[in-house]
Amino acid sequence: MSGHTALATSSTAAKRKEARTVILSSYLGSTIEFYDFLLYATAAAVAFPKVFFAGTDEWVGVVAAYATFAAGYVARPLGGIIFGHFGDRIGRKGMLIVSMAMMGIASTLIGLIPGANVIGPWGAVLLVVLRVCQGIAVGGEWGGAALMALEHSDPKRRGFAASFVNAGAPTGAVLGTVVMGIFSALPQDAFLAWGWRVPFLLSFVLLIVGMFVRLRVSESPIFAEAVAKESAQGTKRKIPLLEVLRRPKALIMIMFAGAAGFGLQVVLPTFSVTYAVSKGAPQQGVLYAFAGASAISILFVLLGGRLSDRFGRRPVMVTGLALFILYLFPMFGMLSSGNIAMIFLAFTVALILHSSLYGPLAAFVSEQFGTTSRYTGAAVGYQLATLIGAGFTPGIVAGLYKDAGQSIVPVVVFLSAMSLVSIVFILLTRESKNNDLSSVS
């Protein structure tokens, strides 16, 4: 073997090793961020109505708790704009470190908020403020993590590489639900007094672990190359958000294409958990059923990303959504059975179908933008999709359910309509798996 060949082989091996390290870092970082963010969803279903909205009708308290949950989704696009701007100007890595620190601190503080019996409505106010901080943090986290995985990976495996970021969501959901499930086994008074707080306080431990991993990765090579090229050419750096808004079509398409995926995703750990418990299933059993189903779905998220590398992002995503629409009525039928095994099956099938959409989504979104505006475009588009798809959906479906005399029909109609809208916009968006990521536009 010649020296040149050996050097090239060594360089290729080093790049692959670095890519694996970055993908692992993105996965772990995403897991920690979504542990914190989705832990709030579980707490909103099982603790917050009684801790911060005590004295109200049961379903009124649930709707109010979901309203505070929505505050995080309202803030996510703001996080995308802020972190996207600096991520496109000074680099991806630094923004990921800041976003993780912000999320960990906000989540820890949520665990320290006194209940309504101590400070009255101020507890709910503080809850909203810290939820907004969570939203800003996760709004910046996702875009950076997805881009780091995407821009380090082999072009033919981008969907698979980026899917590790989205696989962090069910992994975080598993961790959060299991931990909350353990403490929900406490006597009700103890759980509401202090038990629900411990999972939030554990966020600080996860923050330390995440920081250790994240500090060890290198900057995106595609971003570094684009910046060097602009510098060599003397090109004036443009404001990333203005570049994205100059051609808003991609942003609008992404926003509506991804909305249903987030709506369906967030209904499962919030309304669906509350619904199953209200039909007589034990709360802890329902939480564990969801956690088990989420663990299984992790592999299917990665499979969805891999299939999208072969068949394209759009066919895989549309298939998953169409099947989910057909599954909605059977799913709620199983959730109302009161049987934990049946509830586990309901969650498992739902999350497997959802994975067909969620696995390719990170690559699908990120591939629509040029390098020097990709962080901003991907982060803002993705977070706007979460806002319109997930931010208000738990409160809307809970309200529809209550106003219809606890009939599930309007809930299914609403979720089906949302899914059909996303299918249309996915089909209207260009296939992106063969896009050239080195474009600087």
Coordinates of C-alpha atoms in Angstrom, one line a residue:
M1 CA 0.0 0.0 0.0
S2 CA 1.5 3.4 -1.0
G3 CA 1.9 6.2 1.5
H4 CA -0.7 8.2 -0.2
T5 CA -3.3 5.4 -0.1
A6 CA -2.5 4.6 3.6
L7 CA -2.9 8.3 4.5
A8 CA -6.2 8.5 2.6
T9 CA -7.4 5.3 4.4
S10 CA -6.3 6.7 7.8
S11 CA -8.1 10.0 7.0
T12 CA -11.3 8.2 6.1
A13 CA -11.2 6.0 9.2
A14 CA -10.7 9.2 11.3
K15 CA -13.6 10.9 9.7
R16 CA -15.9 7.9 10.3
K17 CA -14.8 7.7 14.0
E18 CA -15.5 11.4 14.4
A19 CA -18.9 11.0 12.7
R20 CA -19.8 8.2 15.1
T21 CA -18.7 10.4 18.1
V22 CA -20.8 13.3 16.9
I23 CA -23.8 11.2 16.2
L24 CA -23.5 9.7 19.7
S25 CA -23.2 13.2 21.2
S26 CA -26.2 14.4 19.3
Y27 CA -28.2 11.4 20.5
L28 CA -27.2 11.7 24.1
G29 CA -27.7 15.5 24.1
S30 CA -31.2 15.1 22.5
T31 CA -32.1 12.4 25.0
I32 CA -31.2 14.7 27.9
E33 CA -33.0 17.7 26.4
F34 CA -36.1 15.7 25.7
Y35 CA -36.0 14.0 29.1
D36 CA -36.4 17.5 30.5
F37 CA -38.9 18.7 28.0
L38 CA -41.2 15.7 27.8
L39 CA -41.0 15.0 31.6
Y40 CA -43.1 18.2 31.8
A41 CA -45.7 16.5 29.6
T42 CA -46.0 13.6 32.0
A43 CA -46.1 15.9 35.1
A44 CA -48.8 18.0 33.4
A45 CA -50.9 14.8 33.1
V46 CA -50.4 13.4 36.6
A47 CA -49.3 16.1 39.0
F48 CA -49.6 19.7 37.9
P49 CA -53.4 19.9 37.9
K50 CA -53.5 19.0 41.6
V51 CA -50.4 20.9 42.6
F52 CA -50.8 24.2 40.8
F53 CA -54.5 24.2 40.0
A54 CA -56.0 22.7 43.1
G55 CA -59.7 23.4 43.8
T56 CA -60.8 23.3 40.1
D57 CA -62.9 20.8 38.3
E58 CA -60.7 17.8 37.3
W59 CA -60.7 18.3 33.5
V60 CA -60.5 22.1 34.0
G61 CA -57.3 21.6 35.9
V62 CA -56.0 19.3 33.2
V63 CA -56.7 21.9 30.5
A64 CA -55.0 24.6 32.6
A65 CA -52.0 22.4 33.1
Y66 CA -51.8 21.7 29.4
A67 CA -51.9 25.5 28.8
T68 CA -48.7 25.9 30.7
F69 CA -47.3 23.0 28.7
A70 CA -48.1 24.9 25.5
A71 CA -45.9 27.9 26.7
G72 CA -42.8 25.8 25.9
Y73 CA -44.0 25.2 22.4
V74 CA -44.7 28.9 21.9
A75 CA -41.1 29.7 22.9
R76 CA -39.5 27.0 20.8
P77 CA -39.5 29.1 17.5
L78 CA -37.8 32.0 19.5
G79 CA -35.1 29.5 20.6
G80 CA -34.7 28.5 16.9
I81 CA -34.3 32.1 15.9
I82 CA -31.8 33.0 18.6
F83 CA -29.7 29.9 18.6
G84 CA -30.0 29.5 14.8
H85 CA -28.6 33.0 14.2
F86 CA -25.5 32.5 16.3
G87 CA -25.2 28.9 15.1
D88 CA -25.0 30.1 11.5
R89 CA -22.7 32.9 12.4
I90 CA -20.2 31.5 14.9
G91 CA -20.8 27.7 14.8
R92 CA -23.0 24.8 15.9
K93 CA -21.0 23.4 18.8
G94 CA -21.0 26.5 21.1
M95 CA -24.8 26.9 20.8
L96 CA -25.4 23.3 21.7
I97 CA -23.4 23.8 25.0
V98 CA -25.4 26.9 25.8
S99 CA -28.8 25.3 25.0
M100 CA -28.0 22.2 27.2
A101 CA -27.0 24.4 30.2
M102 CA -30.2 26.5 29.9
M103 CA -32.4 23.4 29.7
G104 CA -30.8 21.7 32.7
I105 CA -31.0 24.7 34.9
A106 CA -34.6 25.5 34.0
S107 CA -35.7 21.9 34.6
T108 CA -34.0 21.8 38.0
L109 CA -35.7 25.0 39.1
I110 CA -39.1 23.6 38.1
G111 CA -38.6 20.9 40.7
L112 CA -38.2 23.7 43.3
I113 CA -41.4 25.7 42.6
P114 CA -43.8 25.8 45.7
G115 CA -47.3 24.6 45.1
A116 CA -50.5 26.6 45.0
N117 CA -51.1 25.9 48.7
V118 CA -47.9 27.9 49.5
I119 CA -47.7 30.8 47.1
G120 CA -51.1 30.6 45.3
P121 CA -51.2 31.5 41.6
W122 CA -47.5 32.5 41.6
G123 CA -46.6 28.9 41.4
A124 CA -48.3 28.6 38.0
V125 CA -46.6 31.9 36.9
L126 CA -43.2 30.6 37.7
L127 CA -44.0 27.3 36.0
V128 CA -44.8 29.2 32.8
V129 CA -41.6 31.3 33.0
L130 CA -39.4 28.2 33.4
R131 CA -41.4 26.4 30.7
V132 CA -40.6 29.2 28.3
C133 CA -36.9 28.9 29.2
Q134 CA -37.2 25.1 28.4
G135 CA -38.9 26.0 25.1
I136 CA -36.1 28.4 24.1
A137 CA -33.5 25.8 25.0
V138 CA -35.0 22.9 23.1
G139 CA -35.7 25.2 20.2
G140 CA -32.0 25.8 19.9
E141 CA -30.9 22.3 20.7
W142 CA -32.7 20.3 18.0
G143 CA -31.3 22.3 15.1
G144 CA -27.7 22.2 16.2
A145 CA -27.8 18.5 17.1
A146 CA -29.5 17.5 13.8
L147 CA -27.0 19.6 11.8
M148 CA -24.0 18.2 13.6
A149 CA -25.1 14.6 12.8
L150 CA -26.2 15.5 9.3
E151 CA -23.1 17.5 8.3
H152 CA -20.6 15.0 9.7
S153 CA -22.2 11.9 8.0
D154 CA -21.9 10.1 4.7
P155 CA -24.3 11.6 2.1
K156 CA -25.9 8.3 1.5
R157 CA -26.7 7.8 5.2
R158 CA -27.8 11.2 6.2
G159 CA -31.4 10.2 7.0
F160 CA -30.1 7.4 9.3
A161 CA -27.5 9.7 11.0
A162 CA -30.0 12.5 11.6
S163 CA -32.6 10.1 12.9
F164 CA -30.4 9.5 16.0
V165 CA -31.3 13.1 17.1
N166 CA -35.0 12.3 16.9
A167 CA -34.5 9.0 18.5
G168 CA -33.4 11.0 21.5
A169 CA -37.0 12.1 22.0
P170 CA -38.5 8.6 22.7
T171 CA -35.4 7.8 24.7
G172 CA -35.9 10.9 26.8
A173 CA -39.6 10.0 27.1
V174 CA -38.6 6.5 28.4
L175 CA -36.3 7.9 31.1
G176 CA -38.7 10.6 32.1
T177 CA -41.8 8.3 32.2
V178 CA -39.9 5.5 34.1
V179 CA -38.6 7.9 36.7
M180 CA -41.9 9.7 37.1
G181 CA -43.6 6.3 37.2
I182 CA -41.3 5.1 40.1
F183 CA -42.2 8.1 42.2
S184 CA -45.9 8.0 41.3
A185 CA -46.0 4.7 43.2
L186 CA -45.7 6.7 46.4
P187 CA -48.8 7.5 48.4
Q188 CA -50.7 10.2 46.6
D189 CA -50.0 12.8 49.3
A190 CA -46.3 12.1 49.2
F191 CA -46.2 12.1 45.4
L192 CA -47.9 15.5 45.1
A193 CA -45.9 17.0 48.0
W194 CA -42.4 16.0 46.8
G195 CA -42.3 12.9 44.7
W196 CA -43.0 14.5 41.3
R197 CA -40.1 17.0 42.0
V198 CA -37.3 14.5 42.2
P199 CA -37.3 13.7 38.4
F200 CA -36.8 17.4 37.7
L201 CA -34.0 17.7 40.2
L202 CA -32.2 14.8 38.6
S203 CA -31.9 17.0 35.5
F204 CA -28.8 18.6 37.0
V205 CA -27.1 15.2 37.1
L206 CA -27.9 14.6 33.5
L207 CA -26.7 18.1 32.6
I208 CA -23.2 17.3 33.9
V209 CA -23.1 14.1 31.9
G210 CA -24.2 15.8 28.8
M211 CA -21.7 18.6 29.1
F212 CA -18.9 16.1 29.4
V213 CA -19.9 14.4 26.1
R214 CA -20.7 17.6 24.2
L215 CA -17.4 19.3 24.9
R216 CA -15.5 16.5 23.2
V217 CA -16.9 16.9 19.7
S218 CA -15.5 19.0 16.8
E219 CA -17.3 21.7 14.8
S220 CA -19.2 20.8 11.6
P221 CA -16.8 20.4 8.7
I222 CA -19.3 21.6 6.1
F223 CA -20.0 24.7 8.2
A224 CA -16.3 25.4 8.7
E225 CA -15.6 25.0 5.0
A226 CA -18.4 27.3 4.1
V227 CA -17.1 30.0 6.4
A228 CA -13.6 29.6 5.1
K229 CA -14.8 29.9 1.6
E230 CA -16.7 33.1 2.3
S231 CA -13.7 34.5 4.1
A232 CA -11.4 33.8 1.2
Q233 CA -13.8 35.4 -1.3
G234 CA -14.3 38.4 1.0
T235 CA -18.1 37.7 1.0
K236 CA -20.1 39.8 3.5
R237 CA -21.9 37.5 6.0
K238 CA -25.7 37.8 5.7
I239 CA -28.2 37.7 8.4
P240 CA -29.4 34.0 8.4
L241 CA -33.0 34.8 9.4
L242 CA -33.4 37.3 6.5
E243 CA -31.9 34.8 4.1
V244 CA -34.6 32.2 5.2
L245 CA -37.4 34.8 5.1
R246 CA -36.4 35.9 1.6
R247 CA -37.6 32.5 0.4
P248 CA -40.4 31.6 2.9
K249 CA -41.8 28.7 0.8
A250 CA -39.5 26.1 2.4
L251 CA -40.3 27.4 5.9
I252 CA -44.1 27.2 5.3
M253 CA -43.9 23.7 3.7
I254 CA -41.9 22.3 6.6
M255 CA -44.1 23.9 9.2
F256 CA -47.3 22.2 8.0
A257 CA -45.6 19.0 6.8
G258 CA -44.3 18.3 10.3
A259 CA -47.2 19.6 12.3
A260 CA -49.2 16.4 12.6
G261 CA -46.2 14.4 13.6
F262 CA -45.8 16.6 16.7
G263 CA -49.5 16.7 17.4
L264 CA -49.7 12.9 17.4
Q265 CA -46.5 12.6 19.4
V266 CA -47.6 14.9 22.2
V267 CA -51.1 13.5 22.5
L268 CA -49.7 10.1 23.6
P269 CA -47.9 11.1 26.8
T270 CA -50.5 13.8 27.7
F271 CA -54.2 13.3 26.8
S272 CA -53.9 9.6 26.1
V273 CA -52.3 8.9 29.5
T274 CA -55.0 10.9 31.2
Y275 CA -57.7 9.2 29.1
A276 CA -56.5 5.7 29.9
V277 CA -56.4 6.5 33.6
S278 CA -59.8 8.1 33.6
K279 CA -61.2 4.8 32.2
G280 CA -60.0 2.9 35.2
A281 CA -56.4 1.9 34.4
P282 CA -53.8 2.3 37.2
Q283 CA -51.7 5.4 36.7
Q284 CA -48.4 3.8 37.3
G285 CA -49.2 0.9 34.9
V286 CA -50.2 3.4 32.2
L287 CA -46.9 5.3 32.6
Y288 CA -44.9 2.1 32.4
A289 CA -46.9 0.9 29.4
F290 CA -46.0 4.2 27.6
A291 CA -42.4 3.9 28.6
G292 CA -42.1 0.4 27.3
A293 CA -43.7 1.3 24.0
S294 CA -41.4 4.3 23.7
A295 CA -38.3 2.1 24.3
I296 CA -39.4 -0.2 21.4
S297 CA -40.1 2.8 19.2
I298 CA -36.4 4.0 19.4
L299 CA -35.3 1.3 17.0
F300 CA -38.2 2.1 14.6
V301 CA -37.2 5.8 14.5
L302 CA -33.7 4.7 13.3
L303 CA -35.3 2.3 10.9
G304 CA -37.5 5.1 9.5
G305 CA -34.4 7.2 8.9
R306 CA -32.6 4.3 7.2
L307 CA -35.6 3.5 5.0
S308 CA -35.8 7.2 3.9
D309 CA -32.2 6.9 2.7
R310 CA -33.3 4.1 0.4
F311 CA -36.8 5.1 -0.7
G312 CA -36.8 8.9 0.0
R313 CA -38.1 11.0 2.9
R314 CA -41.6 11.6 1.5
P315 CA -42.9 8.1 0.8
V316 CA -41.9 6.8 4.3
M317 CA -43.4 9.8 6.0
V318 CA -46.7 9.8 4.1
T319 CA -47.1 6.1 4.7
G320 CA -46.7 6.4 8.5
L321 CA -49.2 9.3 8.7
A322 CA -51.8 7.5 6.5
L323 CA -51.6 4.4 8.7
F324 CA -51.9 6.4 11.9
I325 CA -55.2 8.0 10.7
L326 CA -56.6 4.5 10.2
Y327 CA -55.4 3.5 13.6
L328 CA -56.8 6.3 15.7
F329 CA -60.2 4.8 16.6
P330 CA -58.7 1.3 17.4
M331 CA -56.1 3.0 19.5
F332 CA -58.5 4.9 21.8
G333 CA -60.6 1.7 22.0
M334 CA -57.6 -0.2 23.4
L335 CA -56.7 2.7 25.7
S336 CA -60.2 2.7 27.3
S337 CA -60.0 -1.0 28.0
G338 CA -58.5 -0.7 31.5
N339 CA -56.2 -3.5 30.6
I340 CA -52.5 -2.6 30.9
A341 CA -51.4 -5.2 28.3
M342 CA -53.9 -3.8 25.8
I343 CA -52.8 -0.2 26.6
F344 CA -49.2 -1.2 26.1
L345 CA -50.1 -2.6 22.7
A346 CA -52.0 0.5 21.8
F347 CA -49.0 2.8 22.6
T348 CA -46.6 0.4 20.9
V349 CA -48.4 0.3 17.5
A350 CA -49.0 4.1 17.7
L351 CA -45.3 4.9 18.3
I352 CA -44.1 2.4 15.6
L353 CA -46.4 4.1 13.0
H354 CA -45.3 7.5 14.3
S355 CA -41.6 6.5 13.8
S356 CA -42.1 6.2 10.1
L357 CA -42.7 10.0 10.1
Y358 CA -40.4 11.0 12.9
G359 CA -37.3 9.1 11.8
P360 CA -36.8 10.8 8.4
L361 CA -38.1 14.2 9.7
A362 CA -34.7 15.6 10.9
A363 CA -33.0 15.1 7.5
F364 CA -36.1 16.1 5.6
V365 CA -36.2 19.5 7.4
S366 CA -32.5 20.2 7.4
E367 CA -31.9 19.4 3.8
Q368 CA -34.1 22.2 2.6
F369 CA -31.6 25.0 3.4
G370 CA -28.2 26.1 2.4
T371 CA -25.2 25.8 4.8
T372 CA -25.0 29.4 6.1
S373 CA -28.7 29.6 6.9
R374 CA -29.3 25.9 7.6
Y375 CA -29.3 26.1 11.4
T376 CA -31.8 29.0 11.4
G377 CA -34.0 27.6 8.7
A378 CA -34.1 24.1 10.1
A379 CA -34.6 25.2 13.7
V380 CA -37.3 27.8 13.0
G381 CA -39.2 25.6 10.6
Y382 CA -39.1 22.6 12.9
Q383 CA -40.1 24.6 15.9
L384 CA -42.9 26.4 14.1
A385 CA -44.2 22.9 13.2
T386 CA -44.0 21.9 16.9
L387 CA -45.9 25.1 17.8
I388 CA -48.8 24.6 15.5
G389 CA -48.8 20.8 15.8
A390 CA -48.1 20.2 19.4
G391 CA -48.2 23.4 21.4
F392 CA -52.0 23.6 21.8
T393 CA -53.1 20.1 20.8
P394 CA -53.3 18.6 24.3
G395 CA -55.5 21.4 25.5
I396 CA -57.6 21.4 22.3
V397 CA -58.3 17.6 22.4
A398 CA -59.0 17.7 26.2
G399 CA -61.4 20.6 25.6
L400 CA -63.1 18.8 22.7
Y401 CA -63.4 15.6 24.8
K402 CA -64.9 17.5 27.7
D403 CA -67.3 19.6 25.6
A404 CA -68.5 16.5 23.7
G405 CA -69.6 14.8 26.9
Q406 CA -66.4 12.7 27.0
S407 CA -66.9 11.3 23.5
I408 CA -63.6 10.5 21.7
V409 CA -65.1 11.1 18.2
P410 CA -64.2 14.8 17.9
V411 CA -60.7 14.0 19.1
V412 CA -60.2 11.5 16.3
V413 CA -61.7 13.9 13.8
F414 CA -59.3 16.7 14.8
L415 CA -56.2 14.5 14.8
S416 CA -57.2 13.0 11.4
A417 CA -57.7 16.4 9.9
M418 CA -54.3 17.6 11.1
S419 CA -52.7 14.5 9.7
L420 CA -54.3 15.0 6.2
V421 CA -53.0 18.6 6.1
S422 CA -49.5 17.3 6.8
I423 CA -49.7 14.6 4.1
V424 CA -50.7 17.3 1.5
F425 CA -47.7 19.5 2.5
I426 CA -45.2 16.6 2.5
L427 CA -46.3 15.7 -1.0
L428 CA -46.0 19.4 -2.1
T429 CA -42.4 19.6 -0.7
R430 CA -39.5 18.5 -2.9
E431 CA -37.7 15.2 -2.2
S432 CA -34.5 16.1 -0.4
K433 CA -32.4 13.0 0.1
N434 CA -30.1 13.8 -2.8
N435 CA -29.7 17.5 -2.1
D436 CA -26.1 18.9 -2.0
L437 CA -25.4 20.0 1.6
S438 CA -22.3 21.9 0.6
S439 CA -24.4 24.6 -1.0
V440 CA -23.7 27.9 0.7
S441 CA -26.9 29.6 -0.5

